XYZ file of C-alpha atoms in Angstrom:
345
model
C 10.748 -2.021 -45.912
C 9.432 -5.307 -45.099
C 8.686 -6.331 -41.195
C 11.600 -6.533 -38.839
C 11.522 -9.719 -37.014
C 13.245 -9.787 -33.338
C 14.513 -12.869 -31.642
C 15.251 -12.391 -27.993
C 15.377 -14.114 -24.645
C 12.125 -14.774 -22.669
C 13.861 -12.758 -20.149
C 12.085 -9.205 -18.814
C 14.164 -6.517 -19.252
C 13.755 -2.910 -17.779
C 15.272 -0.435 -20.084
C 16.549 3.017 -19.001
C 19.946 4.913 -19.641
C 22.017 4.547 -22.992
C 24.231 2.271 -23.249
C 27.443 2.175 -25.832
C 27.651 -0.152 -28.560
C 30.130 -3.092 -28.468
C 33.579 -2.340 -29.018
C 36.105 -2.973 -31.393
C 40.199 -4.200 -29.898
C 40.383 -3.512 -26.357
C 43.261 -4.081 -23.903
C 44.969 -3.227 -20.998
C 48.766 -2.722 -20.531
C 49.743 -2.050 -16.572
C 48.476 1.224 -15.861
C 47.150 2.559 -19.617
C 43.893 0.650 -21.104
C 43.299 0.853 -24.712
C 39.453 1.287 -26.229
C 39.125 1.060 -29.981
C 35.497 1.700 -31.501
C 34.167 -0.987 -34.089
C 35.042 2.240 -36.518
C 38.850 1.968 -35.091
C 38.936 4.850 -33.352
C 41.201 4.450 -30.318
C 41.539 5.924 -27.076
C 44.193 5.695 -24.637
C 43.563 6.699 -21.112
C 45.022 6.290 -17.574
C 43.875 7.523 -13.940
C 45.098 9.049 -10.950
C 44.752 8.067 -7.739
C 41.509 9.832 -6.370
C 42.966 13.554 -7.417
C 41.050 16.208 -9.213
C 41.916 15.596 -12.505
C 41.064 12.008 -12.351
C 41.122 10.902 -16.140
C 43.697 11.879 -19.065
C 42.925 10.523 -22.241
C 44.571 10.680 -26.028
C 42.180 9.487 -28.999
C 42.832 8.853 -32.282
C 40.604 8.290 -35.621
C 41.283 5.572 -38.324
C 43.001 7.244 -41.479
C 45.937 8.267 -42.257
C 47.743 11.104 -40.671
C 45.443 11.654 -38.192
C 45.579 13.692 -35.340
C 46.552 12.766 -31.905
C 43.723 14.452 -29.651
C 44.286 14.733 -26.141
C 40.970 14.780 -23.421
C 40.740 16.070 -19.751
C 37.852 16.946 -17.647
C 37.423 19.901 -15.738
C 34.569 19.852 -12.869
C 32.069 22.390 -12.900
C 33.071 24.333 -9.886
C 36.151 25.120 -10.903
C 34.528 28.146 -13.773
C 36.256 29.127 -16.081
C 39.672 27.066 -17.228
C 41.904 28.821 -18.667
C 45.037 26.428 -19.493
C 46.743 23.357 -19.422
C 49.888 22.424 -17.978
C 51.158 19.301 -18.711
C 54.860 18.471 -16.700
C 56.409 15.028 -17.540
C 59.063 13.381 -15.043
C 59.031 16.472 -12.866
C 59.895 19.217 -15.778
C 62.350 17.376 -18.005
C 59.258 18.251 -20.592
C 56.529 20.722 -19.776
C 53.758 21.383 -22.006
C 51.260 23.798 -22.074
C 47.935 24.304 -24.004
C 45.494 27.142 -23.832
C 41.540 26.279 -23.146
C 40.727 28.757 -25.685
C 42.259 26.411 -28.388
C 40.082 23.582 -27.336
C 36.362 22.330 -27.519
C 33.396 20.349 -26.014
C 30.431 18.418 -27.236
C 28.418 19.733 -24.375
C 29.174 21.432 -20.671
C 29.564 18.022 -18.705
C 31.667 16.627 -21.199
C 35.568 16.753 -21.330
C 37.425 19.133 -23.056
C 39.389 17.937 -26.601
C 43.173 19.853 -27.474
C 44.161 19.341 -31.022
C 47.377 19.818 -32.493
C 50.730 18.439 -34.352
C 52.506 19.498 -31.157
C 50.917 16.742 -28.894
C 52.523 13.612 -31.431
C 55.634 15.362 -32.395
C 56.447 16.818 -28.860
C 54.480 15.481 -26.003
C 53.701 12.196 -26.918
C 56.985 11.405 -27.384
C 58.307 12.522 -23.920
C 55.509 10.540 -22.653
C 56.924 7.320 -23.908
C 60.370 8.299 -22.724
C 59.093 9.338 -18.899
C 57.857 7.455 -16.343
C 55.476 10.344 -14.935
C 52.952 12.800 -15.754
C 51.270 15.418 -14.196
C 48.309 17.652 -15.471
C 47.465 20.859 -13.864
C 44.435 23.053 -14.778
C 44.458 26.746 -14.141
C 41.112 27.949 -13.500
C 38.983 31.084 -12.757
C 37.901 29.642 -9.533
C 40.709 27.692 -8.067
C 43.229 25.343 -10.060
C 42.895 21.083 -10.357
C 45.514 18.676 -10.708
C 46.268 14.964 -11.089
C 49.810 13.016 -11.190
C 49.833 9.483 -13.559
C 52.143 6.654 -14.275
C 53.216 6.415 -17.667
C 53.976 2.647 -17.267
C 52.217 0.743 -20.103
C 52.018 3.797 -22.839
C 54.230 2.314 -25.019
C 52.762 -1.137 -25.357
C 49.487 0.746 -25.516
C 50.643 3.092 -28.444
C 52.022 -0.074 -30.269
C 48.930 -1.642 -29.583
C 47.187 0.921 -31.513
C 49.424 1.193 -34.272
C 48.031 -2.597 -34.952
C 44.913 -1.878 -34.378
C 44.839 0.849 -36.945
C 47.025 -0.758 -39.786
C 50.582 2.024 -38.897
C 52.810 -0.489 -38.419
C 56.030 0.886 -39.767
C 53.995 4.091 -41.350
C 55.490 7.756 -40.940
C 52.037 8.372 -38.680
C 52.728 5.684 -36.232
C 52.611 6.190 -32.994
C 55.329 4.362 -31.287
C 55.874 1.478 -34.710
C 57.494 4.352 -36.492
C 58.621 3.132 -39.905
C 59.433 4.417 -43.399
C 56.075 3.801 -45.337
C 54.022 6.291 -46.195
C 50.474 6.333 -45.114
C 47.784 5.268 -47.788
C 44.178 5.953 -47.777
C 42.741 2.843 -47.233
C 38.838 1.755 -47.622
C 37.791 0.743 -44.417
C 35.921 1.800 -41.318
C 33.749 4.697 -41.066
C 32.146 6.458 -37.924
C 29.624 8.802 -38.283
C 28.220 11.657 -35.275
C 24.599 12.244 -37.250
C 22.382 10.937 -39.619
C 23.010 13.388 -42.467
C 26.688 12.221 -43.190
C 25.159 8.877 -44.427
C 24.650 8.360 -47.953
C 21.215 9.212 -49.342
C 20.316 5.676 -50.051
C 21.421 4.186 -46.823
C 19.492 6.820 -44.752
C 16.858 6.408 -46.884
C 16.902 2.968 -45.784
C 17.360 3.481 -42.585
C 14.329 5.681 -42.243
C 12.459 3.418 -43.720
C 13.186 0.305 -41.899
C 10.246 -0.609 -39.207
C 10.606 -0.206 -35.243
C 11.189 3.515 -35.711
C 14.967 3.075 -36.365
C 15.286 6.940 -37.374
C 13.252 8.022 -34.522
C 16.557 8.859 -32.165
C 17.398 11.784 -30.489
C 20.669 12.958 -31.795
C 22.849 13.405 -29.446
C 22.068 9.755 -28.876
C 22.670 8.529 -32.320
C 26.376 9.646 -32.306
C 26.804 7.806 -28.399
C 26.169 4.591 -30.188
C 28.975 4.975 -32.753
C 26.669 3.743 -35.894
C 29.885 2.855 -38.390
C 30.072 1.583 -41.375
C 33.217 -1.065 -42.622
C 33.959 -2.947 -46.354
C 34.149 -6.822 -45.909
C 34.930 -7.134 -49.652
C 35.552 -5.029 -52.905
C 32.293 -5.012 -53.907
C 30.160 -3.809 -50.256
C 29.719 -1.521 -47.689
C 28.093 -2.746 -44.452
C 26.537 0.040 -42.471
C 25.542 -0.728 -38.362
C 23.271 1.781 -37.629
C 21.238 2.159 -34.108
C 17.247 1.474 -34.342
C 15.443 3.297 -31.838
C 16.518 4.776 -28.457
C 18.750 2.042 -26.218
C 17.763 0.486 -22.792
C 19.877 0.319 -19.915
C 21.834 -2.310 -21.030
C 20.539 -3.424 -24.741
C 20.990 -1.197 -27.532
C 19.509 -2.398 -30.880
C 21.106 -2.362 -34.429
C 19.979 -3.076 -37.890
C 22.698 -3.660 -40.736
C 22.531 -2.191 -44.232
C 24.238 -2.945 -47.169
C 25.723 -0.631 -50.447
C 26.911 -2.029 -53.476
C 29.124 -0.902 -55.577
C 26.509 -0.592 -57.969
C 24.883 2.004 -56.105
C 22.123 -0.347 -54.612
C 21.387 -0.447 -51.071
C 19.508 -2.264 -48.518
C 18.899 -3.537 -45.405
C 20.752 -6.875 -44.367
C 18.482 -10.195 -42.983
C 20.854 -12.230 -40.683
C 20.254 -15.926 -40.564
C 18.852 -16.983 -36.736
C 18.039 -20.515 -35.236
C 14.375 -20.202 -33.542
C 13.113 -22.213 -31.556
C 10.818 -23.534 -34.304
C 13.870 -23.760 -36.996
C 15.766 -21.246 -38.835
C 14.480 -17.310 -39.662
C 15.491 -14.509 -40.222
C 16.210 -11.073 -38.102
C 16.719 -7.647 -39.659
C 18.470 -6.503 -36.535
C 20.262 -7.191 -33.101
C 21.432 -6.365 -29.983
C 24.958 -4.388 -28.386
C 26.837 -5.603 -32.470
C 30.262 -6.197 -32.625
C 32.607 -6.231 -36.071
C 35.967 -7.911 -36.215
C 37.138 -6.876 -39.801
C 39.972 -9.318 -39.579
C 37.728 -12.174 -39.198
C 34.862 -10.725 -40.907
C 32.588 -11.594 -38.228
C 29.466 -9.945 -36.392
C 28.849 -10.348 -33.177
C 25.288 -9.630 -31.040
C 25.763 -9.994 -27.322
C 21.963 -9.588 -26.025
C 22.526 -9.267 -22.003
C 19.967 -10.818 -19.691
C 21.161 -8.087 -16.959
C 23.998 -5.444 -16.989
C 26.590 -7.640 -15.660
C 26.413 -9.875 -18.282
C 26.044 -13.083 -16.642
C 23.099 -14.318 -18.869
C 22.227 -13.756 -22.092
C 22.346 -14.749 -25.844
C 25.482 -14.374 -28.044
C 25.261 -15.018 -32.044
C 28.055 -15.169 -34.347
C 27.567 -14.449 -38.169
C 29.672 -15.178 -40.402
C 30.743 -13.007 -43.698
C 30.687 -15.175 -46.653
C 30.806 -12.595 -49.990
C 27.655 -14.384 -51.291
C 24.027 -14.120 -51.555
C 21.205 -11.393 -50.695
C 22.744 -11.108 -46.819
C 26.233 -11.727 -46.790
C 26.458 -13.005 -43.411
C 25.710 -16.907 -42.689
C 25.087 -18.325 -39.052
C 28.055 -19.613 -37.586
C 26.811 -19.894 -34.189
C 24.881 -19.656 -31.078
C 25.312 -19.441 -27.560
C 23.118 -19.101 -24.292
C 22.883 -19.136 -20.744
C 20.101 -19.034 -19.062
C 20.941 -18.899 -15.509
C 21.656 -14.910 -14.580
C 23.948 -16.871 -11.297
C 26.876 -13.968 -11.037
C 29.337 -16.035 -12.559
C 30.858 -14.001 -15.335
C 32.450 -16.841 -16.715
C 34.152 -16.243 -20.914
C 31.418 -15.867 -23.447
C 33.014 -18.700 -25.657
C 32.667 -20.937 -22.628
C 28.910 -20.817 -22.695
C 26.407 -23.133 -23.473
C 26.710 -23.244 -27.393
C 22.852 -24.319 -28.738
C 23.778 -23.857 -32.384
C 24.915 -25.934 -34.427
């Protein structure tokens, strides 16, 4: 594969922990936010107030029918948990769920309950109550939280949208008569062997050592793949391991046709236009058919460089410049991206 070329800032950057990619529709509705990858999968999660079970989450994957996962953490010192018990509005529903039903990626993670029960039963009490309380039943002493379930609703419908359920038989909260169709869209994957042979051939291929990421860290930075037309597949797929803030991206293409290759996105230089076969912290907006790179000149995000591409179904990249924006001056003012300094056009 032909030399990558990087653009960036002339700004020194110390790289150290992972960082996530960019997200996809994100929102907050009173006490419940909503986190959608660029793949569409959505969380929904809410806090308590400083108890031991701080966080309760539900997630959900694009696709119809679904499951409705539901995510709580357990701390360490607590051994062994043994089950769940979820009360909403101070027993009008109580729901329990044994520990020996559910899973973890790894020891410090939280643990993941699957199960029709939690959309047809629980969820739906949920939206109906205006409490929730989560108690863990451990080896080594029990954990609880108490959270508001103001907000849940808007955030379910919220994800309904997101995820293309409005009025389906698998919506959350938009509950409707249609029934759910398979539709070809966005695609997350956890490891590099679920990729198709040509695009990870690609991939490995591509310079900068793209393939040369721990595992583990390859599925943290949701690579995903989405169709902006009938004819392709765009694939965003992490090269090399991420800095504190910056993780880096390059895009591949697959055609119908079975031909596949990696994607050169129009820049502005400082010595006229080039090309870039990668970028920094990508976002996808599917309904606009734009890409997004968001390089940050420090964690906050108060300096950087944004570029905009624009799909346009047309010749050997697909994506056209639309534009660019920087500012220089890392000043603590996190003022809206589309308010900065556009350079371009």
């Amino acid at each position: 594969m032909g030399l990558i070329l990087r653009f960036v800032l002339p700004i020194i950057l110390l790289f150290a922990t992972a960082v996530q990619s960019f997200a996809g529709p994100s929102k907050t509705f009173r006490d419940w936010s909503v986190y959608c990858t660029n793949a569409l999968s959505c969380t929904l999660s809410t806090q308590s107030n400083g108890e031991s079970v701080t966080t309760f989450s539900l997630t959900r994957e694009f696709g119809p029918n679904t499951p409705l996962k539901l995510s709580v953490y357990v701390p360490q010192d607590r051994g062994t948990p043994e089950r769940l018990l979820l009360v909403v509005d101070g027993g009008a529903t109580r729901f329990e769920l044994p520990f020996n039903q559910a899973s973890r990626s790894g020891e410090y993670d939280p643990w993941v309950f699957s199960g029709p029960a939690i959309q047809a039963t629980l969820f739906p009490a949920m939206k109906a109550g205006s409490s929730l309380s989560a108690r863990v039943y451990a080896s080594d002493g029990n954990i609880e939280g108490s959270f508001s379930l103001s907000g849940v609703v808007a955030a379910a419908l919220f994800v309904d949208e997101a995820q293309q359920r409005l009025e389906q038989t698998d919506a959350l909260h938009a509950v409707g008569g249609k029934i759910p169709q398979q539709i070809e869209g966005p695609r997350q994957y956890s490891s590099a062997g679920q990729l198709p042979p040509k695009i990870r051939a690609a991939w490995e291929a591509a310079t900068f050592e793209c393939s040369d990421i721990a595992p583990d860290t390859f599925a943290a930075l949701n690579p995903f793949s989405d169709v902006p037309d009938e004819h392709t597949r765009i694939y965003i797929l992490p090269c090399g391991g991420p800095g504190a803030y910056n993780a880096y991206y390059a895009i591949f293409r697959e055609e119908k046709t079975g031909a596949a290759q990696i994607v050169g996105l129009p820049q502005m230089g400082a010595n006229g236009p080039g090309v870039t076969y990668g970028a920094y912290n990508l976002d996808w907006d599917r309904n606009k058919k734009t890409l997004s790179a968001f390089f940050k000149g420090r964690g906050i995000g108060d300096c950087g460089l944004l570029t905009t591409w624009q799909w346009s179904d047309g010749g050997d990249s697909g994506f056209v410049l639309k534009e660019l924006r920087r500012k220089d001056d890392c000043d603590g003012q996190n003022i809206p991206l589309e308010n900065w300094p556009k350079i371009w056009p």
